[in-house]
């Protein structure tokens, strides 16, 4: 089971712990506060199915990290790289990874080329989590020599039919334009003195907690340093606002966090609403003590939580 599965399963130890310890009124209050306080801009074009928004969300995650780091990406520390390292990896998987790197080395993050490469990395994320490529993808013959020489032109020729077909299925030009608008909004938000992300620094993408083993894996989007806060942030691309379920995910991360064993620092949790540019976050310690009032300290709450889920 993954963290998402545990959160969805009403009978999981994780969900039972929430039911037994949460103050529902406080949970609702925090959820209301974390919702976007700016109008959410809906995509133009055909209705995108819910699964499409989830897929686009991962593409946006990659491109936001890429844009925030000066149009560079730490490819070695990505879920896509984990797919390449997995025992089931093959030349097709390695080929998609090379395509992923192709246009994410200085290319404008809102360009079609960058979105195309980020799509390849996102497909590898899905492969790493499910063990398979999308059902309508055909495996292409990629030689060891092509991989060794990073022969992008030939590799792309073999794989672009799958990639282009996948993008077309998700809206084609509408897909490109939707993602490009989200990325432009993010860049403007970073540079605009009136934007809610002004002066922010984005770090630590695709990392896991030391305690992730207890929920079958829990990787978060990023940490955003904003003013004097270190915010564990989930990037949302949904056209709908956040829910109690989304907040439980953030609270699970806050409870999994071990200040002594995890190599990063966080003191807040929140959402970046990429379709509006709204950045909303709350203090971890105060939130845990208010939502779970039966505990005298955050340390006690974390110990109880880990003890419950580790069984």
XYZ file of N, CA and C in Angstrom, residues 100-233:
402
model
N 13.367 13.014 -21.732
C 13.026 13.913 -20.634
C 14.115 14.942 -20.375
N 15.367 14.547 -20.519
C 16.487 15.457 -20.298
C 16.714 16.390 -21.497
N 16.230 15.974 -22.640
C 16.549 16.619 -23.910
C 16.268 18.122 -23.898
N 15.032 18.502 -23.549
C 14.630 19.905 -23.637
C 14.568 20.597 -22.272
N 15.041 19.910 -21.235
C 15.013 20.517 -19.903
C 16.424 20.893 -19.462
N 17.132 21.503 -20.357
C 18.494 21.987 -20.098
C 18.637 23.383 -20.700
N 17.862 24.336 -20.159
C 17.938 25.706 -20.624
C 16.764 26.168 -21.451
N 15.956 25.229 -21.960
C 14.772 25.585 -22.759
C 13.758 26.321 -21.871
N 13.013 27.271 -22.451
C 11.997 27.996 -21.693
C 10.974 27.006 -21.131
N 10.649 27.090 -19.831
C 9.780 26.079 -19.201
C 8.352 26.039 -19.728
N 7.901 27.127 -20.379
C 6.540 27.135 -20.920
C 6.508 26.767 -22.400
N 7.643 26.383 -22.963
C 7.695 26.023 -24.384
C 7.132 24.624 -24.607
N 6.680 24.363 -25.833
C 6.177 23.023 -26.155
C 7.282 21.979 -25.984
N 8.514 22.348 -26.318
C 9.624 21.402 -26.208
C 9.820 20.968 -24.763
N 9.809 21.934 -23.829
C 9.989 21.610 -22.414
C 8.825 20.764 -21.898
N 7.606 21.097 -22.325
C 6.423 20.328 -21.896
C 6.499 18.904 -22.442
N 6.971 18.760 -23.659
C 7.145 17.434 -24.279
C 8.109 16.590 -23.441
N 9.247 17.170 -23.053
C 10.221 16.424 -22.259
C 9.686 16.108 -20.866
N 8.987 17.062 -20.243
C 8.416 16.816 -18.919
C 7.348 15.725 -18.976
N 6.671 15.619 -20.112
C 5.692 14.539 -20.296
C 6.384 13.177 -20.278
N 7.553 13.094 -20.915
C 8.307 11.835 -20.921
C 8.702 11.434 -19.504
N 9.141 12.400 -18.693
C 9.514 12.106 -17.301
C 8.296 11.671 -16.496
N 7.157 12.291 -16.773
C 5.932 11.955 -16.042
C 5.482 10.532 -16.349
N 5.648 10.108 -17.591
C 5.326 8.732 -17.955
C 6.180 7.758 -17.156
N 7.438 8.130 -16.912
C 8.323 7.283 -16.109
C 7.904 7.261 -14.644
N 7.375 8.377 -14.148
C 6.827 8.379 -12.780
C 5.743 7.312 -12.651
N 4.845 7.294 -13.642
C 3.772 6.304 -13.625
C 4.314 4.892 -13.718
N 5.349 4.707 -14.542
C 5.964 3.385 -14.678
C 6.569 2.933 -13.351
N 7.230 3.839 -12.654
C 7.868 3.492 -11.381
C 6.838 3.052 -10.345
N 5.681 3.709 -10.348
C 4.668 3.408 -9.333
C 3.815 2.192 -9.702
N 3.587 1.982 -11.000
C 2.680 0.896 -11.415
C 3.398 -0.302 -12.021
N 4.630 -0.091 -12.490
C 5.378 -1.176 -13.118
C 5.066 -1.358 -14.589
N 4.295 -0.423 -15.177
C 3.964 -0.570 -16.599
C 3.797 0.797 -17.252
N 3.959 0.824 -18.564
C 3.693 2.022 -19.347
C 2.188 2.108 -19.613
N 1.679 3.259 -20.061
C 0.254 3.335 -20.433
C -0.123 2.194 -21.373
N -1.354 1.704 -21.246
C -1.752 0.458 -21.905
C -1.609 0.501 -23.426
N -1.717 1.696 -24.036
C -1.673 1.769 -25.491
C -0.267 2.106 -26.009
N 0.739 2.035 -25.127
C 2.114 2.299 -25.556
C 2.742 1.032 -26.121
N 3.352 1.158 -27.286
C 4.075 0.032 -27.883
C 5.553 0.157 -27.531
N 6.162 -0.960 -27.175
C 7.601 -0.946 -26.903
C 8.351 -0.849 -28.230
N 9.283 0.085 -28.297
C 10.065 0.296 -29.509
C 11.465 -0.261 -29.330
N 12.101 -0.598 -30.448
C 13.434 -1.177 -30.382
C 14.470 -0.068 -30.224
N 15.032 0.025 -29.034
C 16.086 0.992 -28.737
C 17.362 0.201 -28.458
N 18.383 0.403 -29.237
C 19.606 -0.393 -29.096
C 20.476 0.111 -27.955
N 21.338 -0.776 -27.453
C 22.287 -0.384 -26.417
C 23.188 0.738 -26.912
N 23.556 0.680 -28.191
C 24.441 1.693 -28.762
C 23.774 3.068 -28.741
N 22.481 3.118 -29.071
C 21.752 4.385 -29.050
C 21.739 4.976 -27.642
N 21.564 4.112 -26.639
C 21.540 4.569 -25.251
C 22.917 5.061 -24.826
N 23.954 4.274 -25.156
C 25.319 4.644 -24.762
C 25.717 5.991 -25.368
N 25.329 6.211 -26.620
C 25.708 7.440 -27.320
C 24.722 8.584 -27.109
N 23.684 8.326 -26.295
C 22.630 9.335 -26.078
C 22.120 9.869 -27.412
N 21.832 8.960 -28.321
C 21.426 9.326 -29.682
C 19.961 9.776 -29.675
N 19.755 11.035 -29.260
C 18.411 11.554 -29.046
C 17.561 11.524 -30.313
N 18.139 11.893 -31.432
C 17.362 11.962 -32.679
C 16.741 10.613 -33.008
N 17.545 9.542 -32.939
C 17.030 8.209 -33.267
C 16.082 7.695 -32.196
N 16.427 7.960 -30.931
C 15.552 7.516 -29.829
C 14.201 8.211 -29.927
N 14.236 9.506 -30.180
C 12.992 10.263 -30.296
C 12.155 9.763 -31.473
N 12.817 9.429 -32.562
C 12.108 8.906 -33.732
C 11.355 7.632 -33.383
N 11.954 6.809 -32.541
C 11.328 5.547 -32.142
C 10.147 5.773 -31.184
N 10.274 6.755 -30.295
C 9.312 6.879 -29.195
C 8.293 8.004 -29.358
N 8.520 8.914 -30.310
C 7.658 10.091 -30.378
C 6.215 9.752 -30.746
N 5.990 8.662 -31.476
C 4.614 8.279 -31.818
C 3.803 8.027 -30.554
N 4.431 7.314 -29.587
C 3.759 7.080 -28.306
C 3.513 8.394 -27.568
N 4.552 9.215 -27.476
C 4.453 10.462 -26.727
C 3.452 11.419 -27.353
N 3.557 11.608 -28.656
C 2.656 12.533 -29.337
C 1.209 12.046 -29.268
N 1.017 10.739 -29.390
C -0.335 10.185 -29.279
C -0.910 10.394 -27.892
N -0.063 10.243 -26.879
C -0.498 10.432 -25.504
C -0.905 11.883 -25.269
N -0.091 12.816 -25.757
C -0.395 14.238 -25.609
C -1.678 14.595 -26.366
N -1.836 14.040 -27.574
C -3.044 14.300 -28.357
C -4.279 13.797 -27.620
N -4.146 12.647 -26.981
C -5.252 12.063 -26.213
C -5.659 12.980 -25.059
N -4.697 13.715 -24.526
C -4.964 14.612 -23.403
C -5.263 16.044 -23.844
N -5.488 16.248 -25.134
C -5.927 17.565 -25.581
C -5.077 18.227 -26.633
N -3.906 17.663 -26.957
C -3.077 18.240 -28.013
C -2.651 19.667 -27.695
N -3.015 20.602 -28.567
C -2.636 22.002 -28.355
C -3.240 22.551 -27.066
N -4.455 22.100 -26.694
C -5.057 22.545 -25.440
C -4.211 22.101 -24.244
N -3.668 20.894 -24.343
C -2.780 20.351 -23.301
C -1.548 21.242 -23.160
N -0.901 21.549 -24.286
C 0.289 22.402 -24.252
C -0.048 23.786 -23.689
N -1.148 24.374 -24.168
C -1.498 25.732 -23.749
C -1.875 25.799 -22.272
N -2.586 24.789 -21.801
C -2.991 24.761 -20.397
C -1.760 24.746 -19.492
N -0.826 23.844 -19.767
C 0.386 23.739 -18.945
C 1.237 24.999 -19.074
N 1.367 25.515 -20.302
C 2.170 26.724 -20.509
C 1.621 27.897 -19.699
N 0.313 28.055 -19.653
C -0.294 29.151 -18.886
C -0.027 29.003 -17.394
N -0.071 27.773 -16.890
C 0.205 27.519 -15.470
C 1.648 27.903 -15.140
N 2.575 27.531 -16.010
C 3.987 27.818 -15.759
C 4.269 29.314 -15.867
N 3.665 29.975 -16.833
C 3.842 31.432 -16.939
C 3.328 32.131 -15.677
N 2.194 31.656 -15.163
C 1.617 32.248 -13.939
C 2.582 32.063 -12.764
N 3.200 30.898 -12.689
C 4.157 30.630 -11.610
C 5.357 31.574 -11.694
N 5.911 31.734 -12.890
C 7.077 32.601 -13.063
C 6.733 34.059 -12.733
N 5.555 34.495 -13.154
C 5.124 35.856 -12.848
C 4.944 36.044 -11.341
N 4.431 35.015 -10.691
C 4.191 35.063 -9.244
C 5.501 35.175 -8.470
N 6.550 34.535 -8.962
C 7.861 34.610 -8.309
C 8.458 36.011 -8.414
N 8.218 36.676 -9.540
C 8.881 37.949 -9.826
C 8.050 39.169 -9.431
N 6.755 38.983 -9.269
C 5.849 40.090 -8.967
C 5.866 40.376 -7.461
N 6.221 41.603 -7.089
C 6.306 41.968 -5.667
C 4.960 41.817 -4.968
N 3.877 41.817 -5.732
C 2.542 41.638 -5.144
C 2.091 40.181 -5.167
N 2.886 39.299 -5.791
C 2.527 37.886 -5.882
C 2.764 37.167 -4.566
N 2.013 36.122 -4.317
C 2.120 35.411 -3.048
C 3.376 34.536 -2.948
N 4.080 34.356 -4.073
C 5.325 33.577 -4.052
C 6.567 34.459 -4.172
N 6.371 35.762 -4.138
C 7.485 36.675 -4.378
C 8.660 36.390 -3.417
N 9.843 36.221 -3.992
C 11.037 35.986 -3.179
C 11.192 34.555 -2.679
N 10.295 33.662 -3.088
C 10.347 32.283 -2.596
C 11.466 31.492 -3.278
N 11.968 30.497 -2.585
C 12.965 29.583 -3.136
C 12.443 28.165 -2.992
N 12.442 27.433 -4.090
C 11.900 26.077 -4.105
C 13.040 25.062 -4.021
N 12.959 24.152 -3.048
C 14.022 23.163 -2.831
C 13.424 21.781 -2.586
N 14.286 20.776 -2.586
C 13.912 19.419 -2.164
C 12.672 18.849 -2.850
N 12.745 18.670 -4.160
C 11.642 18.037 -4.870
C 11.744 16.520 -4.845
N 10.599 15.849 -4.860
C 10.546 14.379 -4.935
C 11.344 13.681 -3.834
N 11.202 14.131 -2.604
C 11.884 13.487 -1.490
C 10.911 12.687 -0.646
N 11.462 11.776 0.124
C 10.648 10.957 1.019
C 11.097 11.149 2.459
N 10.214 10.794 3.373
C 10.534 10.827 4.795
C 11.185 9.511 5.202
N 11.971 9.561 6.253
C 12.552 8.343 6.798
C 11.453 7.355 7.199
N 10.326 7.875 7.674
C 9.214 7.026 8.128
C 8.267 6.610 7.000
N 8.605 6.950 5.755
C 7.725 6.601 4.626
C 7.495 5.103 4.505
N 8.441 4.320 5.002
C 8.342 2.858 4.911
C 7.051 2.345 5.545
N 6.535 3.059 6.543
C 5.343 2.602 7.252
C 4.054 2.790 6.449
N 4.117 3.572 5.373
C 2.922 3.763 4.536
C 3.192 3.357 3.090
N 4.244 2.582 2.879
C 4.533 2.084 1.541
C 5.067 3.143 0.599
N 5.592 4.238 1.158
C 6.152 5.305 0.335
C 5.311 6.561 0.391
N 5.975 7.701 0.602
C 5.269 8.981 0.649
C 6.221 10.071 0.182
N 6.179 10.374 -1.110
C 7.043 11.426 -1.638
C 6.236 12.709 -1.814
N 6.806 13.824 -1.399
C 6.112 15.102 -1.479
C 6.659 15.922 -2.636
N 5.902 16.942 -3.044
C 6.265 17.725 -4.230
C 7.526 18.549 -4.016
N 7.544 19.368 -2.966
C 8.702 20.236 -2.764
C 8.612 20.933 -1.409
N 9.691 21.593 -1.050
C 9.708 22.503 0.097
C 9.958 23.897 -0.454
N 9.140 24.845 -0.035
C 9.306 26.234 -0.467
C 9.736 27.080 0.725
N 10.877 27.725 0.578
C 11.323 28.681 1.587
C 10.701 30.028 1.253
N 9.848 30.505 2.138
C 9.130 31.758 1.882
C 9.205 32.629 3.127
N 9.855 33.796 2.960
C 10.102 34.675 4.104
C 10.911 33.870 5.128
N 10.399 33.661 6.324
C 11.176 32.899 7.312
C 10.598 31.497 7.521
N 9.764 31.036 6.601
C 9.108 29.740 6.738
C 9.666 28.714 5.760
N 9.646 27.458 6.194
C 10.057 26.334 5.344
C 8.826 25.451 5.172
N 8.182 25.596 4.022
C 6.840 25.043 3.814
C 6.885 23.779 2.956
N 6.516 22.641 3.537
C 6.318 21.430 2.745
C 5.059 21.671 1.915
N 5.222 21.667 0.595
C 4.174 22.156 -0.295
C 3.715 21.104 -1.287
